[in-house]
XYZ file of C-alpha atoms in Angstrom:
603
model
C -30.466 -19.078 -3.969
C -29.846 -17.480 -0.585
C -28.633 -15.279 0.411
C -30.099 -13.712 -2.661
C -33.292 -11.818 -1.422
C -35.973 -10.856 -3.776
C -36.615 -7.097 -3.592
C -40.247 -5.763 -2.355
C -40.620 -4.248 -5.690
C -40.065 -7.608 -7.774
C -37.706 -6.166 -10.398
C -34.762 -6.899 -8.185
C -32.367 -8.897 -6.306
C -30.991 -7.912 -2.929
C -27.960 -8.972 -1.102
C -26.265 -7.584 2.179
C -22.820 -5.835 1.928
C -22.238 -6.939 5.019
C -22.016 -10.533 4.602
C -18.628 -12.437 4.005
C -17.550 -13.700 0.252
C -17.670 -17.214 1.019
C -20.895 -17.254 1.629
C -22.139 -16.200 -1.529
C -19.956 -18.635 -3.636
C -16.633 -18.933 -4.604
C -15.127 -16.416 -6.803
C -12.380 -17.829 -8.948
C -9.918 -14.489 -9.861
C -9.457 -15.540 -13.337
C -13.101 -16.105 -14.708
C -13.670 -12.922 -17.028
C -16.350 -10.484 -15.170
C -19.709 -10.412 -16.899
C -20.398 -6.429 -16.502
C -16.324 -5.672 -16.760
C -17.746 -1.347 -17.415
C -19.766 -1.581 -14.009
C -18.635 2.323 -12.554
C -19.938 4.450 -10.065
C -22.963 7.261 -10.648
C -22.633 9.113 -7.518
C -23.888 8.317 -4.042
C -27.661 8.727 -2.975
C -28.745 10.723 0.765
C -28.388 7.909 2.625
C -24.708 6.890 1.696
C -25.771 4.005 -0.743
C -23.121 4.172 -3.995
C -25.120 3.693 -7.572
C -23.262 1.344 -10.164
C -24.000 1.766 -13.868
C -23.196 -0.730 -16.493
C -21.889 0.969 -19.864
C -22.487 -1.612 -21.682
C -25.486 -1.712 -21.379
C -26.885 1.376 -22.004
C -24.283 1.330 -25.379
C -24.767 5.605 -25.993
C -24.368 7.509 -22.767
C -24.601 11.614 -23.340
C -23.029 13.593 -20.266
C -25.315 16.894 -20.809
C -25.066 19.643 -18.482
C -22.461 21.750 -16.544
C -19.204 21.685 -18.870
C -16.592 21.306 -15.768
C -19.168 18.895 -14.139
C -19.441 16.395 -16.784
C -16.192 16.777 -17.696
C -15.090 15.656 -13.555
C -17.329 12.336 -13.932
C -15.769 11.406 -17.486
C -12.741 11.495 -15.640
C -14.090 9.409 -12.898
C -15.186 6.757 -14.943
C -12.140 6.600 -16.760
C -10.209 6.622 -13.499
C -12.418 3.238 -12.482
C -12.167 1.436 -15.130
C -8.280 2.099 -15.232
C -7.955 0.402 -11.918
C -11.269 -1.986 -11.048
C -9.836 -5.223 -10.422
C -13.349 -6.399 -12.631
C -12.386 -3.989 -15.735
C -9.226 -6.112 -16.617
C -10.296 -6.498 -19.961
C -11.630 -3.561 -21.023
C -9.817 -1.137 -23.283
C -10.499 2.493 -22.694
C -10.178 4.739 -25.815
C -9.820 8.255 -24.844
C -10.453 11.124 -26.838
C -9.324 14.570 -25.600
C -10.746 13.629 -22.372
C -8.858 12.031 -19.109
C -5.240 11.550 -20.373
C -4.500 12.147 -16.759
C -5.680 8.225 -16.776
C -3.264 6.647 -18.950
C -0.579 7.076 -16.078
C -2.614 4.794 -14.014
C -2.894 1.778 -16.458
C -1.401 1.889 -19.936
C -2.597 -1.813 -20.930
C -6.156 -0.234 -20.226
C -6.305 3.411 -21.183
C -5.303 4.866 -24.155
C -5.228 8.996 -25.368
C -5.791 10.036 -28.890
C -6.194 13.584 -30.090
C -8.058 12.831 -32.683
C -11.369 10.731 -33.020
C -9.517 8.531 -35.834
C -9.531 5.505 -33.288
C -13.234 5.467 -33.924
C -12.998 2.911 -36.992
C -11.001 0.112 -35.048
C -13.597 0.370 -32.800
C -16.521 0.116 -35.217
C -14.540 -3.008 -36.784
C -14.307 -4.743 -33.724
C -17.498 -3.587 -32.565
C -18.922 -5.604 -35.858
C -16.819 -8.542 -35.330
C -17.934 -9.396 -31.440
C -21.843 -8.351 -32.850
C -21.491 -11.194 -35.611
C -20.048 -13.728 -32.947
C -22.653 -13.306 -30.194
C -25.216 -13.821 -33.356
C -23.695 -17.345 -33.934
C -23.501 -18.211 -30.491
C -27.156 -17.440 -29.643
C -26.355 -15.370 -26.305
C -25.528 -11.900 -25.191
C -22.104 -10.740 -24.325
C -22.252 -10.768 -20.415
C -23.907 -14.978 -20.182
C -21.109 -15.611 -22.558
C -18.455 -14.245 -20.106
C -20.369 -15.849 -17.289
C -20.438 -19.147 -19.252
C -16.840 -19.325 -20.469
C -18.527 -19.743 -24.003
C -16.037 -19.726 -26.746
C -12.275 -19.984 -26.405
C -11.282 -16.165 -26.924
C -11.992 -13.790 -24.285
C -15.116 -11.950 -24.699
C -13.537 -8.429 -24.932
C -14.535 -4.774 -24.051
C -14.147 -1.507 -25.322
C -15.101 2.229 -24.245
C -14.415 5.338 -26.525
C -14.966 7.890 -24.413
C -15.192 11.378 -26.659
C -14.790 15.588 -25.620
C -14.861 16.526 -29.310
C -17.378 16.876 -32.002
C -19.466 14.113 -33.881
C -18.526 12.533 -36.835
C -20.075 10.548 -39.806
C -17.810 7.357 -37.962
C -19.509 8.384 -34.417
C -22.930 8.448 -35.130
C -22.203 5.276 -36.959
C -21.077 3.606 -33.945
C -23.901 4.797 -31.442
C -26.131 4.054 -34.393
C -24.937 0.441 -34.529
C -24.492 0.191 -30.387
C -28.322 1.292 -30.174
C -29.406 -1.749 -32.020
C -27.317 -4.173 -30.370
C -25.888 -2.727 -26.913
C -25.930 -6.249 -25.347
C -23.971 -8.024 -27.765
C -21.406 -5.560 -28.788
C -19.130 -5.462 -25.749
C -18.348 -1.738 -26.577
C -19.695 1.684 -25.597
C -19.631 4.941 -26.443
C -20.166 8.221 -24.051
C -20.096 11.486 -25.539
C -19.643 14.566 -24.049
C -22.692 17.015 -25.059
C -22.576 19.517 -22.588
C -21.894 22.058 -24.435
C -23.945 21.737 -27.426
C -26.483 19.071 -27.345
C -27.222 17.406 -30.514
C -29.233 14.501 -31.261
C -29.201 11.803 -28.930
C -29.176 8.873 -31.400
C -31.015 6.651 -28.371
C -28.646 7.617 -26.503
C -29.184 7.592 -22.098
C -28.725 10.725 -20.684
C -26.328 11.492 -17.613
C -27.150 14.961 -16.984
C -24.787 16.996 -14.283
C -25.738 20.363 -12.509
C -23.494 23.221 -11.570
C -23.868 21.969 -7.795
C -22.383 18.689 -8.192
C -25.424 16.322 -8.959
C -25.665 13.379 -11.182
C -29.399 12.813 -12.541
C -30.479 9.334 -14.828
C -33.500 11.024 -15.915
C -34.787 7.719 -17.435
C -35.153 6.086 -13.850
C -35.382 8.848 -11.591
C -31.866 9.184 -10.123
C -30.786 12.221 -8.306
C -27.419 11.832 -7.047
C -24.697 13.195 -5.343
C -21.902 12.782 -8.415
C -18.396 11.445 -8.948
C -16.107 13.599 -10.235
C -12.216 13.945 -10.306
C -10.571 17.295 -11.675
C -8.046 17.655 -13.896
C -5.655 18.049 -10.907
C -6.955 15.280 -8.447
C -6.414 13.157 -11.614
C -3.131 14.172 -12.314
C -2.387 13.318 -8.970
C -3.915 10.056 -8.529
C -1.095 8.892 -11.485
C 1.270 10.456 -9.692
C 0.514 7.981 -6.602
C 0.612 5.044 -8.713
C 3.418 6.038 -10.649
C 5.554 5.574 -7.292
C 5.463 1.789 -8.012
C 7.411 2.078 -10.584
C 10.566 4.702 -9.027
C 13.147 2.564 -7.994
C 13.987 2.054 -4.261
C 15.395 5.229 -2.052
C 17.168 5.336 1.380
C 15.347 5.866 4.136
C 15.162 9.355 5.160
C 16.666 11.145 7.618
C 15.133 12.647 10.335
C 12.969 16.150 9.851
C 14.949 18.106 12.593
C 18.355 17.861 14.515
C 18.301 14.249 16.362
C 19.589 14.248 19.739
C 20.503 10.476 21.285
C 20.432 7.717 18.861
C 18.424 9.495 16.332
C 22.026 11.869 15.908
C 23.786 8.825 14.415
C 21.362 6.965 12.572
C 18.378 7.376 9.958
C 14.673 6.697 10.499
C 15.111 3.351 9.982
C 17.742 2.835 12.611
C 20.139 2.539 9.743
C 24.041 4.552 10.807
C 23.868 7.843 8.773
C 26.289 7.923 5.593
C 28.796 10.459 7.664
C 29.488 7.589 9.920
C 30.381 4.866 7.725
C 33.511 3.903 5.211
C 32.894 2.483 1.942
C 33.127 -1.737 2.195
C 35.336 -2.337 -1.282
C 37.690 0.177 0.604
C 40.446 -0.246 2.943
C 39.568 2.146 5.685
C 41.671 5.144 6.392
C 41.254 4.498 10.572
C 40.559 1.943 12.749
C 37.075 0.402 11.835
C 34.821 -2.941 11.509
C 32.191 -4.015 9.926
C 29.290 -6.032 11.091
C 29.801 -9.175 8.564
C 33.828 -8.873 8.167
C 34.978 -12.014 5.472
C 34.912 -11.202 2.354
C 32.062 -10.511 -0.210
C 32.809 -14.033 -1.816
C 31.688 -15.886 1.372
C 28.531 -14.315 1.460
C 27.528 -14.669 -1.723
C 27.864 -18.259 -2.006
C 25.795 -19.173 0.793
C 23.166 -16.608 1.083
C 20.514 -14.686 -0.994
C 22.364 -11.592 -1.269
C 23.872 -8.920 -3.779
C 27.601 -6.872 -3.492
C 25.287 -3.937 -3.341
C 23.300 -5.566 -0.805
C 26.739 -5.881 1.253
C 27.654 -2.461 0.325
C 24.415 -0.665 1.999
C 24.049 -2.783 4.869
C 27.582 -3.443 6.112
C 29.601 -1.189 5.466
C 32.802 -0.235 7.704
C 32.353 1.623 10.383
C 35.142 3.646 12.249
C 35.079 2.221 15.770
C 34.751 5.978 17.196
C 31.210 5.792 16.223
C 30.424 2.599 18.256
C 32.216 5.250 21.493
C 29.900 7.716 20.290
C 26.858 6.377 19.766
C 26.994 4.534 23.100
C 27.821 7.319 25.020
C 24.337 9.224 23.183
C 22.374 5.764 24.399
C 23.553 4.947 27.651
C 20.192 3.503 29.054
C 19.690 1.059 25.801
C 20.258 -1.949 28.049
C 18.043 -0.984 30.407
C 15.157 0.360 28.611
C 15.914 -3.714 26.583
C 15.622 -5.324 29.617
C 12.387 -3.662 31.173
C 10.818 -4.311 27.877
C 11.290 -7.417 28.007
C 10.504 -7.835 31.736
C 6.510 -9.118 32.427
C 6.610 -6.566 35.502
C 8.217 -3.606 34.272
C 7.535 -0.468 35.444
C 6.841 1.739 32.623
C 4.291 1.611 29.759
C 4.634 0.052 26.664
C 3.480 0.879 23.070
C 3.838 -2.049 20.529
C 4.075 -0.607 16.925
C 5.877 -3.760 15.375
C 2.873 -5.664 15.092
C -0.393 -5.347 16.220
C -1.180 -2.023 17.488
C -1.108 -2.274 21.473
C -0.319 -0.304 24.568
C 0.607 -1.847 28.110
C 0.416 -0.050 31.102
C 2.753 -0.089 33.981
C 1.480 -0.924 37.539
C 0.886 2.830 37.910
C -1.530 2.785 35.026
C -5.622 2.278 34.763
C -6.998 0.517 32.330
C -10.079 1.248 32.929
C -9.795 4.789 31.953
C -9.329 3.704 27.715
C -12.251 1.126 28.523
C -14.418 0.912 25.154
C -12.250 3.622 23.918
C -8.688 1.775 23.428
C -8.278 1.186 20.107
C -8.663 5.728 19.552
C -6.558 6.103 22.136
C -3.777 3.322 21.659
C -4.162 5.200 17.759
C -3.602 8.604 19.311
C -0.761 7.775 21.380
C 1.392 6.006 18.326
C 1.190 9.326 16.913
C 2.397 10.837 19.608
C 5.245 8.265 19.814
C 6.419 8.969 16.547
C 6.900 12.918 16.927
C 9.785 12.889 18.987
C 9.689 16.826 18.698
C 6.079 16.948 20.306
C 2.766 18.205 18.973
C 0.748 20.806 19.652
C -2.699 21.343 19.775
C -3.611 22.046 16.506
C -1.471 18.708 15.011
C -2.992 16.560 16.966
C -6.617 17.159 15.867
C -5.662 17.289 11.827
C -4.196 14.454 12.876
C -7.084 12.204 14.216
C -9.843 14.510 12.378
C -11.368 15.681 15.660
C -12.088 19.300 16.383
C -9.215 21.472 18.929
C -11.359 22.021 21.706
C -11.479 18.067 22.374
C -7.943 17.407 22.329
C -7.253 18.338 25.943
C -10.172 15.498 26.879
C -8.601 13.185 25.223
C -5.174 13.533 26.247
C -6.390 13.606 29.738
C -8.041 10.686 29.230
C -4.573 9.037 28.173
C -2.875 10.722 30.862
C -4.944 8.791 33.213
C -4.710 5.315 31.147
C -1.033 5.424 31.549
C -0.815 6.919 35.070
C 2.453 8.201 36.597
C 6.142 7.753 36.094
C 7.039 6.204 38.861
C 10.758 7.398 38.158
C 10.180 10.702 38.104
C 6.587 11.215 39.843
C 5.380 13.589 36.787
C 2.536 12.022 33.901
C 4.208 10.334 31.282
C 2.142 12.814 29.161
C 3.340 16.304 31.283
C 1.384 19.101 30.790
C 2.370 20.334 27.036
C 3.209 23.827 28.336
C 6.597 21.863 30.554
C 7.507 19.194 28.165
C 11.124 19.573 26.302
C 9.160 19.889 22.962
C 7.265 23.099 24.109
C 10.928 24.645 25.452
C 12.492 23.894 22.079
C 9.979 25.172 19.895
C 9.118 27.736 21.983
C 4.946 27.064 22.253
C 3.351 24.122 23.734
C 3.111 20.750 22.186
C 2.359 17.661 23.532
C 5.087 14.966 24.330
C 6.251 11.417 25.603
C 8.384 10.753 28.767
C 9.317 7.128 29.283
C 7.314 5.220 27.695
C 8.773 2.172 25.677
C 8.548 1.909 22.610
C 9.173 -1.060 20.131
C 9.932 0.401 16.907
C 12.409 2.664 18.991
C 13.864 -0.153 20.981
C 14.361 -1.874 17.574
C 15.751 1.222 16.028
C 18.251 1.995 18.670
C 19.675 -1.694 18.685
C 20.104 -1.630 15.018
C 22.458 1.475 14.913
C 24.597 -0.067 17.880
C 24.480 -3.271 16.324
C 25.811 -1.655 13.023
C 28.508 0.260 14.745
C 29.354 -2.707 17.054
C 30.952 -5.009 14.071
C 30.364 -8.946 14.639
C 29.564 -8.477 18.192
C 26.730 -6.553 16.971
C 24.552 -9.669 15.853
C 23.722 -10.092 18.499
C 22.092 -6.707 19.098
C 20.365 -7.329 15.880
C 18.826 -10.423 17.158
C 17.373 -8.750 20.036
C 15.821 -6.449 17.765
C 13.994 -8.810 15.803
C 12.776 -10.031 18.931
C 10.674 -6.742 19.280
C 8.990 -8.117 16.407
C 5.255 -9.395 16.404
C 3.928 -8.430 12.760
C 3.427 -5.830 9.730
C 4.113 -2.718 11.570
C 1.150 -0.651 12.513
C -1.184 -3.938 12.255
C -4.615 -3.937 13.297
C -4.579 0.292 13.696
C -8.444 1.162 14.539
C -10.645 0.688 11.144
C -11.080 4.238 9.463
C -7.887 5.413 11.226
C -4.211 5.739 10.764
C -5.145 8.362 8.126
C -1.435 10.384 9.543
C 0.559 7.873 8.537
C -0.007 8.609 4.799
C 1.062 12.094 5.910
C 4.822 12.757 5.892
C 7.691 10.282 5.185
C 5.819 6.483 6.067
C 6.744 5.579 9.270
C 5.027 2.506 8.628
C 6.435 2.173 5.415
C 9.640 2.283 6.708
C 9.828 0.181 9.843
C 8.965 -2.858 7.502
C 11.754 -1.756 5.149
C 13.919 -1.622 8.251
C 12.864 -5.409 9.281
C 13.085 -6.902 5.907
C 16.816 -5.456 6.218
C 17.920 -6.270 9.474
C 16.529 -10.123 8.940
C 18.567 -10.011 5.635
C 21.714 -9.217 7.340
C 21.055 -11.416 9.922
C 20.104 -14.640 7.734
C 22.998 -13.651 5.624
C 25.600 -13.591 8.524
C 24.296 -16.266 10.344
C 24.159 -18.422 6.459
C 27.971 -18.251 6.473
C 28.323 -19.393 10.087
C 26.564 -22.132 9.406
C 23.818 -21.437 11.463
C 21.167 -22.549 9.551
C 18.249 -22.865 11.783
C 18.141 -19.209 12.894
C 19.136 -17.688 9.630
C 15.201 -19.857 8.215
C 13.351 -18.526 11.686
C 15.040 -14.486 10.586
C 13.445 -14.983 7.266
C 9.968 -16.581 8.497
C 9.468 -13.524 10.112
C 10.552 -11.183 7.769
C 8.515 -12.965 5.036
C 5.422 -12.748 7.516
C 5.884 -8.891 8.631
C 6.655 -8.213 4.309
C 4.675 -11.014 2.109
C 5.180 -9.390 -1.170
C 8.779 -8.793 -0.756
C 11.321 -10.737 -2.887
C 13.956 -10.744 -0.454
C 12.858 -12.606 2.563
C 11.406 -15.134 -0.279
C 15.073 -15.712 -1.978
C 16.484 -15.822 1.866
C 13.924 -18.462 3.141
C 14.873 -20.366 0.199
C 18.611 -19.801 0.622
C 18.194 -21.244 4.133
C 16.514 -24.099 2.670
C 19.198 -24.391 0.330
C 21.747 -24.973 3.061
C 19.710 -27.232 4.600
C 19.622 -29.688 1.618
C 16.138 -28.840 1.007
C 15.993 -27.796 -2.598
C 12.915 -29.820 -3.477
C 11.096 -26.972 -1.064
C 13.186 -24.198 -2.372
C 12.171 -24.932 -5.675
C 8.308 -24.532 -5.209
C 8.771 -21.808 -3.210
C 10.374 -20.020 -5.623
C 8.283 -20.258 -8.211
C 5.471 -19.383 -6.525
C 6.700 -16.598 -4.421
C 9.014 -15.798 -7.007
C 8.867 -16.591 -10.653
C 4.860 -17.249 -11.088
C 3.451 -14.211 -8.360
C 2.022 -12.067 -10.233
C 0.996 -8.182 -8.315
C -1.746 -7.421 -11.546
C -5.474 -8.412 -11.795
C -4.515 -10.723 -14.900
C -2.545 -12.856 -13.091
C 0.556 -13.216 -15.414
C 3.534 -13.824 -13.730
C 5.552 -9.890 -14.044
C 9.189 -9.937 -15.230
C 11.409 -10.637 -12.473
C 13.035 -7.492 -10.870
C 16.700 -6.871 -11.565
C 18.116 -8.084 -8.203
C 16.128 -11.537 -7.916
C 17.036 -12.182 -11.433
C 20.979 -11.614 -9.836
C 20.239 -13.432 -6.633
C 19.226 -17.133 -8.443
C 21.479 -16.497 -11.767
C 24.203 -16.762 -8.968
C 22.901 -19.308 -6.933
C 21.611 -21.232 -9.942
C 18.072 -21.569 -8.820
C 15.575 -22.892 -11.200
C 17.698 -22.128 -14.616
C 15.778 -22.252 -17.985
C 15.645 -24.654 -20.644
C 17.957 -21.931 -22.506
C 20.178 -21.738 -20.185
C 21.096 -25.154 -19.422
C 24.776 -26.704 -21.301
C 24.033 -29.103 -23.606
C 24.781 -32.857 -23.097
């Protein structure tokens, strides 16, 4: 049915990329996919990307340059580890892609020898005998939910030479590649032998990908040894545990002296909480640990990171090192302000002052709000050459397009010079002796929200209130709605993004936790709305909302909250509900949310 557009040629079925989901039917995440070994060929001149399905060719050779085929073995291996449709497949490696494993151990599997080949050949057997007595191929009885097991799927992908077991399997997978479920792909490059029906995949020293059998020249997919290696490495950074937020890269001058880059005071300024301080000092939630934990969501390490004492010759300090805070608060939040503003804790928007002219980032704004956010977050400047690697443009436009933002913002009327000076007179360019590129007054949320956090932290109980002003700042995810295709900077470096939402989710913590053991129950659920808005698949805004429910006498919508946001989420493609992390577990053991059957007393 449409949208489903028969092709000229007759052989095939067309659809547009560019139309929305819905409205080609709904797509339930559960059903099993029918073509679960559907990976990428290469790309074609004209951009398209060419999908192959394994399974159905059964015996796929990879003939050609050695290094070449070896890349797209990789490649495919790499897909299959991580397509959201290849859930069930299970990836037998043999001396090929062990890289992979790293990426998804329930899917991909390394052997050094071809042994493995005989479970394969057993089960290959088995799934052959049951499509026989059901009367249908493997993919319609996926589609069709045919059967009560799962319809499974198996690649053994091999970089060694043939056996009798082998040739067996592509023997049996040529006579029955639709209802097996398995496939094999060998790599021949080196020495072809005989193909045993086998499709070809042949690659060429200068990266192409060719299907003989239909006529397909492509450009190829490929992934080194390295870029392989590394791609694990990436995912295996879901599984560290958490670290601090970093300090900053060079000597901070103002605020940034006293705090991290999450606003957060620096270690050097604050006493240990289970410890009577040594000086005069305070702490920003001052009872005990006992009267937090009985009211709120929250952890004695929890209490230990995020209040801990500080002496009150930091609060001197840090004020003295921020003396226009206040100010710079209060023209933010002013509707006629005089100075431009950059919002980076939500959508991704500039302001200008009075001074300004919009019209100079007309059908341009979203590059230009982009380029100035990087700007904002290199308080040491730029120069030239950072900008463009930044935004991917070449050197010789980068003076256009800072001139272009010089004009969009307009002048300071404080100080009469642009608010982006000419990068040879900035502070940046004196410091680091060349020029760079640099911000002068203009606001900044994330700052503004960073500044009030470390004075709120130094300021003891007085300082909630600082912290509530900071959450004001907040509009969204940090860094939403950034220009499609850009941002591409933030992955470089230490996640400014990253970290901002960290920094919410903590302040709103602190916040509902404080404001729990007031009694303040209202504004301690509105502190974790947001946070569980700006940070969805967090835990801990989750366990506070439901805290604040708690207190509320609400349990019968704590309860379904947590077990859906809790117990039941699930962040895999199988949707099975992941052991709980260590602190949530600690969080509703104490509060004795939703106990277990095992865990109840007997009558």
């Amino acid at each position: 049915p449409d949208p489903w557009q028969q092709a000229p040629d007759g052989l095939r079925w067309e659809i547009s990329t560019t139309l929305d989901l819905a409205e080609i039917g709904p797509l339930d995440a559960a059903l099993p996919a029918p073509y679960p070994q559907l990976v990428t060929l290469g790309t074609d001149q004209d951009g398209h990307r060419w999908l192959y399905n394994l399974e159905e060719a059964g015996v796929i050779r990879l003939t050609g340059d050695p290094n070449r085929a070896h890349d797209y073995a990789r490649h495919l291996v790499a897909e299959l580890a991580v397509h959201p449709w290849a859930h069930d497949v299970q990836v037998e490696c043999v001396r090929i892609a062990g890289e992979a494993v790293a990426l998804n151990p329930r899917r991909v599997r390394h052997h050094d020898t071809s042994d493995i080949t005989s479970s394969v050949i057993a089960d290959t057997v088995a799934m052959i005998d049951r499509t026989r007595e059901a009367g249908l191929d493997i993919a319609t009885g996926r589609a069709t939910l045919h059967d009560d097991p799962l319809w499974d799927s198996r690649l053994l992908i091999l970089d060694t030479s043939r056996t009798q077991l082998t040739d067996q399997l592509a023997r049996l997978l040529d006579g029955h590649a639709r209802h097996a479920g398995t496939a094999i792909v060998l790599i021949d490059s080196a020495e072809p032998e005989q193909d045993c029906g086998a499709q070809e995949i042949h690659l060429t020293s200068d990266g192409r990908l060719q299907l003989p059998g239909v006529g397909l020249d492509l450009h190829a997919a490929g992934l080194t040894k390295a870029e392989l290696a590394g791609c694990a490495a990436i995912f295996a950074q879901a599984d560290q545990p958490d670290v601090e937020a970093p300090d900053h890269t060079e000597p901070g001058e103002g605020w940034r002296a006293h705090a991290n880059q999450a606003g957060q005071l620096r270690h050097d300024h604050t006493l240990p909480r289970d410890q009577t301080p040594a000086e005069p000092a305070t702490t920003v939630l001052p009872d005990n640990d006992h009267a937090y934990l009985q009211v709120a969501a929250t952890t004695p390490d929890d209490l230990a990171t995020l209040a801990p004492h500080v002496p009150t010759r930091i609060r001197g300090q840090l004020e003295r090192d921020d003396p226009t805070l206040d100010a710079d608060v209060n023209t933010w939040f002013d509707p006629h302000g005089d100075l431009p503003k950059l919002m980076m804790l939500g959508p991704l928007t500039v302001r200008v002052a009075p001074t300004g002219k919009p019209a100079a980032a007309a059908g341009r704004r979203p590059y230009y709000t982009e380029l100035l956010a990087y700007l904002a977050t290199r308080p040491y400047g730029a120069t030239t050459e950072e900008v463009a690697d930044a935004m991917r443009i070449p050197t010789d436009r980068v003076r256009k397009d800072i001139l272009a933002i010089r004009t969009w913002l307009g002048l300071n009327p404080r100080t009469g010079r642009p608010h982006i000076p000419d990068s040879r007179q900035t502070q940046a360019a004196q410091a680091r002796g060349k020029a760079a590129y640099q911000l002068e007054e203009v606001l900044v949320d994330a700052d503004l929200f960073r500044r009030l956090r470390a004075r709120g932290e130094a300021r003891g109980p007085a300082g909630l209130d600082d912290l509530r002003r900071a959450l004001d700042l907040v509009r969204g995810t940090p860094f939403g709605q950034i220009r499609r295709g850009g941002g591409a900077w933030l992955s470089d470096g230490d996640r400014i993004d990253q970290i901002l939402q960290c920094a919410i989710v903590d302040i709103a913590h602190l916040l509902t936790t404080a404001l729990l053991a007031e009694g303040n129950v209202a504004e301690a659920q509105a502190a974790a709305e947001l946070a569980a808005r700006v940070a969805p698949d967090e835990d801990t805004p989750q366990l506070d909302l439901a805290a604040a429910l708690t207190a509320q006498g609400h349990q019968h919508a704590a309860d379904p909250l947590l077990r859906e946001r809790i117990c039941d989420r699930s962040d895999d493609e199988d949707q099975i509900p992941a052991e709980l992390p260590p602190r949530s577990t600690e969080v509703m053991n104490r509060r004795q949310w939703l106990p277990g059957l095992g865990t109840r007393e007997s009558a």
